[in-house]
C-alpha positions as a Python dict, from the first residue, in 0.01 Angstrom:
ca = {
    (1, 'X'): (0, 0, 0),
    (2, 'X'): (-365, -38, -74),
    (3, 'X'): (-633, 233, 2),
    (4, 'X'): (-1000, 253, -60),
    (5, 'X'): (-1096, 476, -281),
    (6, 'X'): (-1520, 434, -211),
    (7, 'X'): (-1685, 292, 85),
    (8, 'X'): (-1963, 23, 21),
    (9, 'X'): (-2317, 143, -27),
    (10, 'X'): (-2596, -96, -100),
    (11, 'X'): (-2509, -255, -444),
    (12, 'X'): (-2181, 13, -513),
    (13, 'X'): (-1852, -106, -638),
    (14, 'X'): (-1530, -16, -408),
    (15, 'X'): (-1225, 73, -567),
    (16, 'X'): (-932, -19, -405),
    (17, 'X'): (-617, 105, -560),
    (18, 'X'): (-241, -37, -482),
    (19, 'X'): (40, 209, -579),
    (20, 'X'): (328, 18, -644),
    (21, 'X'): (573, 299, -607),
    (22, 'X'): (522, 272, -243),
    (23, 'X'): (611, -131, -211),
    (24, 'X'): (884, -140, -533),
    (25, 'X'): (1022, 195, -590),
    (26, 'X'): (1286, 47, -818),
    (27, 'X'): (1111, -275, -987),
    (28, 'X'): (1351, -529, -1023),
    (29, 'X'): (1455, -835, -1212),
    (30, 'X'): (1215, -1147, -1257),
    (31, 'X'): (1338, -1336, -929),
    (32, 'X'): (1469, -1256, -620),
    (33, 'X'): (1743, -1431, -640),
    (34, 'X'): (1880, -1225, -878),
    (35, 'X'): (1798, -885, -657),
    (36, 'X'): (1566, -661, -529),
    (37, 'X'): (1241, -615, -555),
    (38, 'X'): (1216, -880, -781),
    (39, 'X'): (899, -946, -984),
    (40, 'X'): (851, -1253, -797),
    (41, 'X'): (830, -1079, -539),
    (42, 'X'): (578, -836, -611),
    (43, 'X'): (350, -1131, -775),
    (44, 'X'): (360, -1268, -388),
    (45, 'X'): (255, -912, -259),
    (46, 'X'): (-8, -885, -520),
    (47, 'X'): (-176, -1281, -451),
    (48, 'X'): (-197, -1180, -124),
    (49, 'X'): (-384, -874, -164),
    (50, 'X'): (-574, -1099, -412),
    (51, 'X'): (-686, -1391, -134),
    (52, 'X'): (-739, -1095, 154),
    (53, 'X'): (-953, -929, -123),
    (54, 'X'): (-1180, -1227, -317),
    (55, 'X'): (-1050, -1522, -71),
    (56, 'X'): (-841, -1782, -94),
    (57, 'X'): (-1106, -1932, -347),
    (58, 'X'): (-1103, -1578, -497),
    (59, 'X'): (-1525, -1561, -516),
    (60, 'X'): (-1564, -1311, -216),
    (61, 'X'): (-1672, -963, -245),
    (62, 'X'): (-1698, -954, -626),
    (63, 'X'): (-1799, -528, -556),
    (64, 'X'): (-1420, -475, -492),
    (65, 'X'): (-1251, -361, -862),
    (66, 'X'): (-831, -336, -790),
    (67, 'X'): (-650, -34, -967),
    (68, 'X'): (-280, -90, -967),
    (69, 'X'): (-147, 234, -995),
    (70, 'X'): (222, 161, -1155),
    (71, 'X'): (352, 548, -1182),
    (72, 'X'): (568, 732, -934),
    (73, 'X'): (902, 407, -1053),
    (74, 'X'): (1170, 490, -1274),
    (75, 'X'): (1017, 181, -1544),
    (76, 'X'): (966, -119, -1523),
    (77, 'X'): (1141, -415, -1709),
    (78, 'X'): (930, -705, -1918),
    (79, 'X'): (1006, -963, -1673),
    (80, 'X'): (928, -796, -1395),
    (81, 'X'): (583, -731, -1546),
    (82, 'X'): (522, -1054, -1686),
    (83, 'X'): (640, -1305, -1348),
    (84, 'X'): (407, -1040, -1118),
    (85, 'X'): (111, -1067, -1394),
    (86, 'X'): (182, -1352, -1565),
    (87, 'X'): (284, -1556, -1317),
    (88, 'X'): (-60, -1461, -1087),
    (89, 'X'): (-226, -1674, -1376),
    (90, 'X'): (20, -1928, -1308),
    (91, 'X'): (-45, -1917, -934),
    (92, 'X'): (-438, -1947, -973),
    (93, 'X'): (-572, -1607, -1002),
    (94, 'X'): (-913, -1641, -1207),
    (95, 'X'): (-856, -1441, -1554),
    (96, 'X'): (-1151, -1261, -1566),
    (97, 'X'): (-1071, -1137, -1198),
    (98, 'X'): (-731, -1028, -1357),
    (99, 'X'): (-874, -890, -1643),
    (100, 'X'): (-1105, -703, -1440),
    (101, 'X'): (-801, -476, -1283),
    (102, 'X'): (-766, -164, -1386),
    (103, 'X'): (-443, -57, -1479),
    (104, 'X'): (-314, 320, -1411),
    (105, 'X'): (-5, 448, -1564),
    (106, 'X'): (-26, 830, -1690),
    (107, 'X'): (380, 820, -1760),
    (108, 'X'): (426, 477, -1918),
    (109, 'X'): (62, 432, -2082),
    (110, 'X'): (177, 155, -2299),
    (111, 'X'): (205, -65, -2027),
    (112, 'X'): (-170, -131, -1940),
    (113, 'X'): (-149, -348, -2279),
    (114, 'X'): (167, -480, -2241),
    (115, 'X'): (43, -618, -1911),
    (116, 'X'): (-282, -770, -2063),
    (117, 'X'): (-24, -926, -2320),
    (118, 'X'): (118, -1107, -2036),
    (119, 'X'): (-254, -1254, -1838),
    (120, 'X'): (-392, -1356, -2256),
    (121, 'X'): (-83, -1541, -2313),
    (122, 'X'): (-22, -1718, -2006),
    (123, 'X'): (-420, -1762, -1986),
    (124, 'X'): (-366, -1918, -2381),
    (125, 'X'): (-109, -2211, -2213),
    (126, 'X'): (-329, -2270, -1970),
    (127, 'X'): (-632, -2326, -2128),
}
C-alpha cells in the first residue's frame, strides 16, 4: 500500500511511503516460481509504483521522495532483497532515483545498507 504522507505546496517535497508488511507479510524466496511472495514479485509491485510515480521514463514529479517502510515482516532473506532492489536497476530504474529512497526499518536497521549494497553493485555491472 502506498500513502501520502504531505500534500504538495508550491515547491514542497511529498513523501509517499509503501509499507511492505501490508503487500508481503512473509517475504519470500527470489522467484515466484519457487513460492510466495517472491522477491520478483515485489520488484514488479515496486516498478510499478515507480512508472505511476516518475513515469514510465521515470523524470515526472521529481518532488515525490518514496519511503519503503520494511518493518511489521518476520525478516527478510538476501535474495529477496537483492531481486526486488537489485533487480529494479536491472529493470531500468535510474540509480540516483533509487538511491534517493528512503529506507525505514526500526527492527532490522541493518538492512537500509544491505539494500544500498544491492543498487551500488548491480549499478557497478552496469556501468
Amino acid at each position: 500500500m502506498v500513502y501520502p504522507v504531505n500534500r504538495r505546496w508550491e515547491g514542497e517535497l511529498i513523501m509517499k511511503i509503501v509499507k511492505v508488511s501490508e503487500r508481503f507479510p512473509y517475504p519470500g524466496p527470489r522467484f515466484k516460481r519457487l513460492g510466495p511472495q517472491s522477491g520478483e514479485e515485489f520488484k514488479a509491485f515496486m516498478l510499478k509504483i515507480f512508472k505511476d510515480t516518475y513515469g514510465d521514463d521515470f523524470t515526472k514529479n521529481n518532488n515525490i521522495i518514496l519511503m519503503i517502510d520494511l518493518d511489521g515482516t518476520p525478516g527478510y532473506g538476501s535474495s529477496f532483497l537483492e531481486e526486488g532492489f537489485g533487480g529494479l536497476i536491472r529493470e531500468g530504474v535510474p540509480y540516483k532515483l533509487l538511491n534517493s529512497l528512503k529506507i525505514k526499518t526500526d527492527e532490522e536497521p541493518e538492512l537500509a545498507d544491505e539494500i544500498k549494497e544491492y543498487i551500488d553493485d548491480e549499478y557497478k555491472k552496469k556501468s
